[in-house]
Short mmCIF file of C-alpha atoms and ligand atoms in Angstrom, two decimals:
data_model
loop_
_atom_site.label_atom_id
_atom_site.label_comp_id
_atom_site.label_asym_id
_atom_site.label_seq_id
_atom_site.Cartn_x
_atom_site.Cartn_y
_atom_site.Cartn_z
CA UNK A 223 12.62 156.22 167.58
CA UNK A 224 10.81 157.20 164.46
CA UNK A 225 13.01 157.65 161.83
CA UNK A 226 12.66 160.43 158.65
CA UNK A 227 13.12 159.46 155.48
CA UNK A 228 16.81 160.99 155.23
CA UNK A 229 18.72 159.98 158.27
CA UNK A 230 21.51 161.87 159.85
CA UNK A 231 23.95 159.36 158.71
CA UNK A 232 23.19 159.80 154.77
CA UNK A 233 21.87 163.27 154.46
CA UNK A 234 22.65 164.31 151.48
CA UNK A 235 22.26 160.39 149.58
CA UNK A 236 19.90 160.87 146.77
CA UNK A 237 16.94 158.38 147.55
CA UNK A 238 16.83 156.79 143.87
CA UNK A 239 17.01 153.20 143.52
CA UNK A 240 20.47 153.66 142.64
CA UNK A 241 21.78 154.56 146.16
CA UNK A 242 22.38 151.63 148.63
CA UNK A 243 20.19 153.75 150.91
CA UNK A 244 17.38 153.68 149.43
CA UNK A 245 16.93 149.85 149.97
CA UNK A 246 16.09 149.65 153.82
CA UNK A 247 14.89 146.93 154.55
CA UNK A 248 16.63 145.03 157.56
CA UNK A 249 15.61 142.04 156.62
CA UNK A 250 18.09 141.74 153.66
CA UNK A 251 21.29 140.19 153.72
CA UNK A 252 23.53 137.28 152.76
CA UNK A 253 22.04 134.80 155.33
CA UNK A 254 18.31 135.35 154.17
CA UNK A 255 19.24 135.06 150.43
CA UNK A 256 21.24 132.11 150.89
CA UNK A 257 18.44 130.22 152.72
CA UNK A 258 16.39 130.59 150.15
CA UNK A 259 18.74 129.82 147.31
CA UNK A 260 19.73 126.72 148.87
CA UNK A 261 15.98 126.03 148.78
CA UNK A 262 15.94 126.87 145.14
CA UNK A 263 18.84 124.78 144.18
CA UNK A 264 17.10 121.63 145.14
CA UNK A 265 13.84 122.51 144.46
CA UNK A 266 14.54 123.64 141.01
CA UNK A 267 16.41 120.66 140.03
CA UNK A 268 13.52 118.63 140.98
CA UNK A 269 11.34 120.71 138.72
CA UNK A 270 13.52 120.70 135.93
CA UNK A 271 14.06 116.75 136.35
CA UNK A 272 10.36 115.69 136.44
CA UNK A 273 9.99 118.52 134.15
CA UNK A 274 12.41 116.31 131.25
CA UNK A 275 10.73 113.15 131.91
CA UNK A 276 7.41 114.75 131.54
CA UNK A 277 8.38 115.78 128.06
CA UNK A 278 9.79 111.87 127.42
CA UNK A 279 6.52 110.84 128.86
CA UNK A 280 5.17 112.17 125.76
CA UNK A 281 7.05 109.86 123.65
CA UNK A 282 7.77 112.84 121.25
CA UNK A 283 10.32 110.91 119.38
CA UNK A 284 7.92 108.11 118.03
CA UNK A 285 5.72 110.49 115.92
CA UNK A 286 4.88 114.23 115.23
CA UNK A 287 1.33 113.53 116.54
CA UNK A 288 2.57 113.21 119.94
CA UNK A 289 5.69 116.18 119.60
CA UNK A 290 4.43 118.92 120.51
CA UNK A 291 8.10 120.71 120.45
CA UNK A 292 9.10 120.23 116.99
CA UNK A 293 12.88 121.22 116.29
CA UNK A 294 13.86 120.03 120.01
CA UNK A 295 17.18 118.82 117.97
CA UNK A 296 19.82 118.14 120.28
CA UNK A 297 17.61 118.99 123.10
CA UNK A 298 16.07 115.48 122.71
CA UNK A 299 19.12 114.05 122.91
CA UNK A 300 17.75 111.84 126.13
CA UNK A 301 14.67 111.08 124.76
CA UNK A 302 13.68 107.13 125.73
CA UNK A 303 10.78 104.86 125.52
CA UNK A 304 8.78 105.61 128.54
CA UNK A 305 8.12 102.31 130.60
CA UNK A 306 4.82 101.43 131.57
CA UNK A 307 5.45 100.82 135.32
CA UNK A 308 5.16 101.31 137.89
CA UNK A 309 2.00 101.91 136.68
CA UNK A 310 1.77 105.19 138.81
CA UNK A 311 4.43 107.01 137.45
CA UNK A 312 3.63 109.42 135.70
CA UNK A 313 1.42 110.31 137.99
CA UNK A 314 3.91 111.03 140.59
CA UNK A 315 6.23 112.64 138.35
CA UNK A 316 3.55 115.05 137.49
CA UNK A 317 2.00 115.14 140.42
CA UNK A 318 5.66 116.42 142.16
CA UNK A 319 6.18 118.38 138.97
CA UNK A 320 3.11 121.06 139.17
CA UNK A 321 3.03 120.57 143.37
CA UNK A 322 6.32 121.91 144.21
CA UNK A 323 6.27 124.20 141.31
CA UNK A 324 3.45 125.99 142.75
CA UNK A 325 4.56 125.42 146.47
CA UNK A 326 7.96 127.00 145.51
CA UNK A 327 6.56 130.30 143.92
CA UNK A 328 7.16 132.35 147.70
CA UNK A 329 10.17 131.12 147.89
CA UNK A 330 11.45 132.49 144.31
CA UNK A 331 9.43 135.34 145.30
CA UNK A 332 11.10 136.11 148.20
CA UNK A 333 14.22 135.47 146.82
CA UNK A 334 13.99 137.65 144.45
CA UNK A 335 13.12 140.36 146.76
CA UNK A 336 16.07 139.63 148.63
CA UNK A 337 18.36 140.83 145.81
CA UNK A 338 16.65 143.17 144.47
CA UNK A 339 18.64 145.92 145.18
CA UNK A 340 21.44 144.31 142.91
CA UNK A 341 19.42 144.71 140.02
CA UNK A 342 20.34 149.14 140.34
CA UNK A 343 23.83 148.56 140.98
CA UNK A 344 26.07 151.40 139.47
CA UNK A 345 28.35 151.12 137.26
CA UNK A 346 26.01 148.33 135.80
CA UNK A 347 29.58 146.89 134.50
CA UNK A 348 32.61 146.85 135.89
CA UNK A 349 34.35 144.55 133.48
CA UNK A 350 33.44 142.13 131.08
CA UNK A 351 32.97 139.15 133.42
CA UNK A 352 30.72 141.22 135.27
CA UNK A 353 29.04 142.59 132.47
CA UNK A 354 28.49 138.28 131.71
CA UNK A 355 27.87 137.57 135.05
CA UNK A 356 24.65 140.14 134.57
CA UNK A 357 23.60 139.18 131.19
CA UNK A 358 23.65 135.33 132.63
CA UNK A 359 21.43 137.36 135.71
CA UNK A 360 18.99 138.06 132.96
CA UNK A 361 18.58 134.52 131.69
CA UNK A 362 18.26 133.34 135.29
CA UNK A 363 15.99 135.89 136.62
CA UNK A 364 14.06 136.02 132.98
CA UNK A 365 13.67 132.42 132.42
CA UNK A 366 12.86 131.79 135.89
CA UNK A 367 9.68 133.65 136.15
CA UNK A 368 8.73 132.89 132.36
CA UNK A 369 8.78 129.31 133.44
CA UNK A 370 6.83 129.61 136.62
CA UNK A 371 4.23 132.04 134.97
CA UNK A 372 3.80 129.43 131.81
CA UNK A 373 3.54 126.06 133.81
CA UNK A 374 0.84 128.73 136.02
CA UNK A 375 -1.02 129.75 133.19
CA UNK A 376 -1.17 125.99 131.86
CA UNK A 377 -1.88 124.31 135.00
CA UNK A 378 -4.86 126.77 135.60
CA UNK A 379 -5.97 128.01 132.00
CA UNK A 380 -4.70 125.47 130.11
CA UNK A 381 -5.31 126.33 126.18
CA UNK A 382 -4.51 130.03 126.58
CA UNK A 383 -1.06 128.69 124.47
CA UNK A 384 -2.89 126.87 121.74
CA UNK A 385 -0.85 123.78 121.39
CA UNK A 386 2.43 126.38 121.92
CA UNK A 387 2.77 126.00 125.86
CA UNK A 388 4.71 122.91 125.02
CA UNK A 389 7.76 124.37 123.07
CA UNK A 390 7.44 127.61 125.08
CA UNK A 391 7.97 125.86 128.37
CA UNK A 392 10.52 123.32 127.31
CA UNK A 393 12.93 125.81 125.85
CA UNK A 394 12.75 128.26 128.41
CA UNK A 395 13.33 125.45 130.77
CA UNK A 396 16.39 124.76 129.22
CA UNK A 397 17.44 128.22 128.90
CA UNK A 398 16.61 128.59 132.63
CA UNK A 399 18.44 125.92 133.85
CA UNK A 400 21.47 126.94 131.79
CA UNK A 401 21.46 130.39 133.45
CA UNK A 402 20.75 128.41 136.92
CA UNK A 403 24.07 126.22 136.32
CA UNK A 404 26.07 128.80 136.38
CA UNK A 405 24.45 130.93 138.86
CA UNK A 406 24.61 127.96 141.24
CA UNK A 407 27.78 127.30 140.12
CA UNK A 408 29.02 130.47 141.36
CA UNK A 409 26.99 131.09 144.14
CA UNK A 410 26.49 128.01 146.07
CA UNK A 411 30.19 127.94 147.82
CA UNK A 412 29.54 131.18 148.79
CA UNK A 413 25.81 130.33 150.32
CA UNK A 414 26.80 127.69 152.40
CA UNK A 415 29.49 129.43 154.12
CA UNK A 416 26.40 131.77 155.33
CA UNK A 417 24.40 129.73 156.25
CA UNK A 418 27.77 127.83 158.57
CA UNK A 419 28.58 131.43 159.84
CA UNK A 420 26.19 133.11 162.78
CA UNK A 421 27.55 136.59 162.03
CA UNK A 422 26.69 138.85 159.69
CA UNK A 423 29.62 138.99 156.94
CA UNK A 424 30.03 141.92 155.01
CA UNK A 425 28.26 142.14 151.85
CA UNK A 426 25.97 144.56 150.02
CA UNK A 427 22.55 143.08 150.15
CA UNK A 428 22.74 144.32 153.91
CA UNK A 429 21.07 148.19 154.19
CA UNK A 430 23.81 150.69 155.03
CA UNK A 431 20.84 152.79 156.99
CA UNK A 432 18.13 149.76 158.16
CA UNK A 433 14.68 151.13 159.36
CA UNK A 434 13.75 149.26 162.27
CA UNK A 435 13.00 145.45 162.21
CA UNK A 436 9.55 144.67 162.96
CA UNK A 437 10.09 140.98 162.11
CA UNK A 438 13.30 138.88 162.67
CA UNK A 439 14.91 137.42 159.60
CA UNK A 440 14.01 133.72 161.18
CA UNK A 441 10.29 135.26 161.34
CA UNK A 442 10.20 136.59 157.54
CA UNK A 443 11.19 133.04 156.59
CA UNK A 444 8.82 131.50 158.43
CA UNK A 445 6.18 133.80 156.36
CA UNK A 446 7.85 132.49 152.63
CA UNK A 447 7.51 128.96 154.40
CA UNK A 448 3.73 129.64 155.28
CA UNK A 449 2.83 130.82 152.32
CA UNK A 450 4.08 127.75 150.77
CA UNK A 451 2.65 125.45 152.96
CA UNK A 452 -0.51 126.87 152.22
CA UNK A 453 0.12 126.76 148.48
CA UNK A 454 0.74 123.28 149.01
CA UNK A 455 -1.96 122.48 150.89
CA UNK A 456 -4.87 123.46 148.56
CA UNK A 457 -3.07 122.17 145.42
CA UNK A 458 -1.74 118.36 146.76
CA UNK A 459 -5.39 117.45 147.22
CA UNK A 460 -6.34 117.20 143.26
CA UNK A 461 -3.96 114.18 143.19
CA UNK A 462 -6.15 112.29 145.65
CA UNK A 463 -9.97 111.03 145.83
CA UNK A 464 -12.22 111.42 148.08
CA UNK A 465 -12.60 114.38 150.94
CA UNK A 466 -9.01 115.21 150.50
CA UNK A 467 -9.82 116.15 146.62
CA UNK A 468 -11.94 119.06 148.09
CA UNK A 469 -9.26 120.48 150.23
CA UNK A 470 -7.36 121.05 146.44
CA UNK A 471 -8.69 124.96 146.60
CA UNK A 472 -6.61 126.25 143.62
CA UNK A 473 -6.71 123.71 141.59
CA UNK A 474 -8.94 124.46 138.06
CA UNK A 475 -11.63 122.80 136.17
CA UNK A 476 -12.63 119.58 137.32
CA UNK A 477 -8.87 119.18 139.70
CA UNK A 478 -11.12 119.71 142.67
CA UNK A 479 -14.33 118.76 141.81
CA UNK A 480 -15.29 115.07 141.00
CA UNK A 481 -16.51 114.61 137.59
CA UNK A 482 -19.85 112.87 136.46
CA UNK A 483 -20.17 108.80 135.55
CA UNK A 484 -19.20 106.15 137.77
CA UNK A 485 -16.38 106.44 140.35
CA UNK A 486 -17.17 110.11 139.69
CA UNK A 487 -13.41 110.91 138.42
CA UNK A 488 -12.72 113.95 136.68
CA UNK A 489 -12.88 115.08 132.87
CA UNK A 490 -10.87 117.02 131.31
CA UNK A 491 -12.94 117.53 128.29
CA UNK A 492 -16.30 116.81 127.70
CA UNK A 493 -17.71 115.15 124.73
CA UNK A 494 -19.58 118.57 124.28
CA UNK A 495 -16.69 120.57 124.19
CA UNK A 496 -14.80 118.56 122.14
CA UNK A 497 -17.81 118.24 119.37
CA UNK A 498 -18.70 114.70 119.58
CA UNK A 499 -21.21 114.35 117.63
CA UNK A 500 -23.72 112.06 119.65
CA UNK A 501 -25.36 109.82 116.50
CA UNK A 502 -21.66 109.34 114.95
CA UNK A 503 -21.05 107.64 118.27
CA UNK A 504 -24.15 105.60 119.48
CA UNK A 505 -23.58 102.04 119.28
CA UNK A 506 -25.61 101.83 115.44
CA UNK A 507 -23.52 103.87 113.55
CA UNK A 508 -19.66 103.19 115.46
CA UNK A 509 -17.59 101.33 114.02
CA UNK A 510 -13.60 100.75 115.18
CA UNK A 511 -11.13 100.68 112.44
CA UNK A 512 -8.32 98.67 113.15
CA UNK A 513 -5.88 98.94 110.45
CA UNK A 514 -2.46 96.53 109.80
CA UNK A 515 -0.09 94.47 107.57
CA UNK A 516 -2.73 91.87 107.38
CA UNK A 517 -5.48 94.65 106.05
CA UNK A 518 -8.28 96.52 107.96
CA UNK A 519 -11.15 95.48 109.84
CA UNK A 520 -14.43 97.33 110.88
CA UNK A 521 -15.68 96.37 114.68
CA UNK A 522 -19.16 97.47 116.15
CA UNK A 523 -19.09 97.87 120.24
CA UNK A 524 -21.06 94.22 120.08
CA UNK A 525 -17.95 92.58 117.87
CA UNK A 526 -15.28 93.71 120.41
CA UNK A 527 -17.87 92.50 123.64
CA UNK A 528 -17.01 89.19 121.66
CA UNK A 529 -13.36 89.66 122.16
CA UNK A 530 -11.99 88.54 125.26
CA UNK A 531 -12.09 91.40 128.02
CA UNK A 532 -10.04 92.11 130.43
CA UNK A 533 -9.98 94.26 134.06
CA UNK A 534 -7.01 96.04 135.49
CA UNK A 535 -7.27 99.40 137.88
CA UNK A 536 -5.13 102.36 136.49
CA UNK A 537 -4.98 105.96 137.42
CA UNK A 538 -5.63 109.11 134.64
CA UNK A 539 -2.88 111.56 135.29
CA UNK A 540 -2.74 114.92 133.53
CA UNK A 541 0.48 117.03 132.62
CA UNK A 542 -1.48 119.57 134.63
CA UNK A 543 -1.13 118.44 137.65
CA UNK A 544 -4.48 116.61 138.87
CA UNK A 545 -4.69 112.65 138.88
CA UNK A 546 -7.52 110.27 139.99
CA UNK A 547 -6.55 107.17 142.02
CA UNK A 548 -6.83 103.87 140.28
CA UNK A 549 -10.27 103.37 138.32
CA UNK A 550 -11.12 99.69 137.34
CA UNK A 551 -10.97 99.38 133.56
CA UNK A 552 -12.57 96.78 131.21
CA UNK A 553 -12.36 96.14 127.72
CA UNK A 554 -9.90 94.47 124.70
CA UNK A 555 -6.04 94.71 125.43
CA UNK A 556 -4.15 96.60 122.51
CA UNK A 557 -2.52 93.94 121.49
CA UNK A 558 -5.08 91.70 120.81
CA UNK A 559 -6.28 93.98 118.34
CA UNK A 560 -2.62 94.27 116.89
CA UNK A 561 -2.95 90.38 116.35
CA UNK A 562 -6.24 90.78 114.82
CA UNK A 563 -4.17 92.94 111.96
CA UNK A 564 -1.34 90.32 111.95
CA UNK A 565 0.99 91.15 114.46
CA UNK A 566 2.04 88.59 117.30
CA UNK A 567 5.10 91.09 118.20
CA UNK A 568 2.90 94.38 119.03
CA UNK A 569 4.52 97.28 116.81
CA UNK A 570 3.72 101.01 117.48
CA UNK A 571 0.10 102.41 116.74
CA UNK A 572 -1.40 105.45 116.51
CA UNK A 573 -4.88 105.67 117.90
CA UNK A 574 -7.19 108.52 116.11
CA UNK A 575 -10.80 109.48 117.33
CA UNK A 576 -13.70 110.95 116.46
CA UNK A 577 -13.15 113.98 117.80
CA UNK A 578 -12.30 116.27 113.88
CA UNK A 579 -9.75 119.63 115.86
CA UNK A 580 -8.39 120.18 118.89
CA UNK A 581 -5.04 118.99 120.13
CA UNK A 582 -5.78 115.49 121.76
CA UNK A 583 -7.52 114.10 119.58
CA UNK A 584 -4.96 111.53 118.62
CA UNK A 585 -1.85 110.02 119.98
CA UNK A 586 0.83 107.57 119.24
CA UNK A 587 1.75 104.61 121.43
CA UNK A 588 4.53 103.08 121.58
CA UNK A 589 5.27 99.10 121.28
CA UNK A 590 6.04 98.47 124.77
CA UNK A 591 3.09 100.17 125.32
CA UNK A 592 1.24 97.87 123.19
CA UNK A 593 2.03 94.87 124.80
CA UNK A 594 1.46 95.42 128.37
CA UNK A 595 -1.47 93.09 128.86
CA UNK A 596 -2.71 96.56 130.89
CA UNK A 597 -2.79 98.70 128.18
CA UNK A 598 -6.98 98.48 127.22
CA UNK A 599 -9.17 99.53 124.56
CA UNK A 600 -11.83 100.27 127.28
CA UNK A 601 -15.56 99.63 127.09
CA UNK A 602 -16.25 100.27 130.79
CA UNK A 603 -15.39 102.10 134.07
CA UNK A 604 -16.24 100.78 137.28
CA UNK A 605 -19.00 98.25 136.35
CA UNK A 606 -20.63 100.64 133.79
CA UNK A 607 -20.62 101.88 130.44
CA UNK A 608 -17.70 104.46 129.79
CA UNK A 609 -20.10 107.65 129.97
CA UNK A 610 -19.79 110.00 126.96
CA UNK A 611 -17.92 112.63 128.72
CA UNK A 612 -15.43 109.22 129.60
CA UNK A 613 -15.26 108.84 125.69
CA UNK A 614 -17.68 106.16 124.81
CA UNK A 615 -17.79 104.20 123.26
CA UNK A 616 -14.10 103.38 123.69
CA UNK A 617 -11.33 104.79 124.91
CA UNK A 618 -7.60 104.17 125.23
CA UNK A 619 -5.83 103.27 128.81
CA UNK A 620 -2.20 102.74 129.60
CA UNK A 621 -0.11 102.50 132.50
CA UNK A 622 2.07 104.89 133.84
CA UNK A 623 1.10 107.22 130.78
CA UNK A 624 0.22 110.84 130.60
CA UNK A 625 -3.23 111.76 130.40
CA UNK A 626 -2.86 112.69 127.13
CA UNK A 627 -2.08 108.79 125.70
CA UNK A 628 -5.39 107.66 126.62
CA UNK A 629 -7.27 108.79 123.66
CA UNK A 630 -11.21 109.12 124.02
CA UNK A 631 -13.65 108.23 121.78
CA UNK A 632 -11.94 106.29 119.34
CA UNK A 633 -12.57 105.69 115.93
CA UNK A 634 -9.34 104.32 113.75
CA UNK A 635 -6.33 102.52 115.62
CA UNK A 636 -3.04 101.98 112.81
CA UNK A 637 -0.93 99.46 113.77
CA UNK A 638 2.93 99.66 112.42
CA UNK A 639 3.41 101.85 109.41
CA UNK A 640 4.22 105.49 109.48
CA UNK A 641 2.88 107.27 112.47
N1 MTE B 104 -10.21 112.53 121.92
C1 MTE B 104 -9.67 113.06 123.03
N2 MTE B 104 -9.09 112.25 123.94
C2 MTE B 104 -8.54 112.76 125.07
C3 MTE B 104 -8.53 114.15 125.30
C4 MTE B 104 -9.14 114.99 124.33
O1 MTE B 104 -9.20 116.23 124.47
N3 MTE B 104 -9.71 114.41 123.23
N4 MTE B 104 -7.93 114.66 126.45
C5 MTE B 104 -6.85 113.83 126.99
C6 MTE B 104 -6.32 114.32 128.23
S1 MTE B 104 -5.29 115.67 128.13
C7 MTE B 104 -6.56 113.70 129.43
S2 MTE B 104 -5.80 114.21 130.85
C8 MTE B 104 -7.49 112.55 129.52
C9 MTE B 104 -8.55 112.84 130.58
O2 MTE B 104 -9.46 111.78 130.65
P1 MTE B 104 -10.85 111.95 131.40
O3 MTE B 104 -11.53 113.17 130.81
O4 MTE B 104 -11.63 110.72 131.22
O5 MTE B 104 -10.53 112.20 132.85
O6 MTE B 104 -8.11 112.28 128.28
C10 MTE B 104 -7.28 112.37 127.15
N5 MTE B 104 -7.98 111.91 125.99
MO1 MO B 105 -4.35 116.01 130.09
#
């Protein structure tokens, strides 16, 4: 039976947002929502975990080069010295990180939908905890879609936040999870007793005057679930090589598509972009500056072939979300050049290239990093020169490090000393 817009049971209800009956959607109610939050609650606290160790990835606390939150305060309270295995792991962290954050964006979505209708309910306080119960509503609804729309933006456009995505995204993520303690505090007694209970209870996310269904609740979800199985389908593939790395549809600039040089992995920025200027670093006029306790010495590409060189295979994983599988390395561990500036215990060192602005173009590393016999001052890639795009003439590698460690083209390496 086709219905009019005024049905004979409300006839005189004002459609406004306001009135329960203008929300008609059979599809709402307490089961729905609650399927969906319990999806949230663990999903979320995934994200917001890997999310935290990203940040420590960073090693923020060892210098300001590498913090890009300054004034974290007690916020870094759990700050640690990221290990460097397994070597992989910041590539999985990451990798789960930006994959379910993006797979989990029809599930907020629908969620959201689902209690919409809350959002115009009159009075808008009834007493002061409810008036905090809203304002916390705020936070959580707020925070949750500032997160998701930042780590978007970032993950696909990556320097529209010069250098400010970083304390942008970590503070609303602890703002947002704040808001989501409580809300799941509340809420998730309540949840699981509909999702035990086959009936309908009571409650006002169900329409007073439903149009009719033309999907079944179980139907809608399996739509939200689609939707993210396609979502994670064309964005899981930029952590892998070969074919699969194709299948990653969504994934931006250089995710999907396998860079130039050997082993064809990606780059993130190319020696072009970042102003490399091409005579400062041909093999005549570069010359590494190591710098110590012991004094400073100047090496030409020839000098450090004399070293002794080493292989190992190590992945590049970016806080965006894309990683290449393991690429074979060579070149002079780290902390062989620390003892060439007179230090047998590796100390910190901050690595500086010759790249003059932009955000990467130094980082700090810490001691343990130092001394892994895997961390590399790399010469080559996969039996070749390091291409320029790669950072040739050297360039940083560490395990299990973000992306953003492994400085390219390097010029000056500190060891100890303020960083
Ligand atoms: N000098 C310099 N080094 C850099 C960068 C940069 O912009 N400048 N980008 C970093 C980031 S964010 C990543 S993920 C890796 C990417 O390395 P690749 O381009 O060889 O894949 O390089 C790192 N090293
Ligand atoms: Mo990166």
């Amino acid at each position: 039976m086709a219905r009019t817009s005024s049905s004979p049971r409300f006839p005189s209800s004002p459609r406004t947002p306001f009135s329960p009956a203008f929300w008609r959607s059979p599809l709402r109610g307490p089961w729905f929502t609650s399927v969906l939050g319990v999806v949230l609650l663990g999903g979320i606290t995934v994200l917001f975990v890997t999310g935290l160790l990203s940040y420590a990835a960073y090693n923020p606390n060892l210098s300001p080069v590498n913090d890009k939150t300054p004034d974290k305060g007690i916020l870094g309270f759990y700050l640690f010295a990221w290990p460097t295995d397994p070597h992989w792991l910041y590539r999985l962290n990451q990798g789960v990180h930006v994959t379910l954050g993006i797979t989990l964006i029809p599930v907020l979505l629908a969620k959201l939908w689902s209690v919409v209708p809350k959002l115009f309910t009159l009075p808008p306080a009834r007493s002061l905890a409810h008036a905090l119960e809203r304002l916390s509503l705020v936070l959580l609804v707020g925070g949750g879609l500032f997160e998701f729309v930042t780590g978007v933006l970032n993950v696909q456009l990556d320097y529209v936040f010069p250098g400010s995505f970083y304390p942008l995204h970590f503070y609303g993520a602890w703002v947002f999870f704040a808001a989501f303690v409580v809300h799941a505090a509340l809420k998730t007694p309540m949840a699981l007793r509909n999702l035990r209970q086959l009936r309908e209870e009571k409650s006002d996310l169900v329409s007073p005057d439903p149009v009719e269904p033309t999907v079944s609740r179980r139907g809608a979800l399996g739509l939200v679930g689609g939707g993210s199985l396609l979502l994670f389908a064309t964005t899981v593939g930029q952590n892998f090589d070969g074919p699969l790395r194709r299948t990653a549809l969504l994934a931006p600039h250089g995710g999907a598509e396998p860079g130039n040089g050997p082993g064809g992995f990606q780059i993130n920025k190319t020696a072009a972009y970042a102003g490399i200027d091409a005579a400062e670093a041909s093999e005549e006029a570069w010359r590494l500056v190591v710098a110590g306790r012991a004094g400073t010495v100047r090496l030409s590409r020839t000098d450090l072939l004399q070293l002794p060189l080493h292989s190992v295979a190590l992945p590049i994983a970016c806080v965006e979300g894309w990683s290449t599988s393991d690429q074979w390395w060579r070149g002079v561990r780290l902390r062989d050049l620390a003892a060439l500036v007179g230090y047998d215990d590796p100390p910190d060192v901050l690595v500086e290239s010759l790249q003059r602005r932009g955000a990467f173009r130094r980082a700090a590393l810490r001691a343990n990093q130092v001394a892994d016999p895997r961390s590399l001052l790399a010469l080559f890639v996969n039996g070749e020169d390091l291409t320029p795009d790669h950072g040739h003439p050297a360039r940083v590698i560490v395990p299990a490090a973000p992306g953003v460690l492994n400085t390219k083209w390097v010029a000056r390496m500190t060891f100890g000393g303020d960083l």
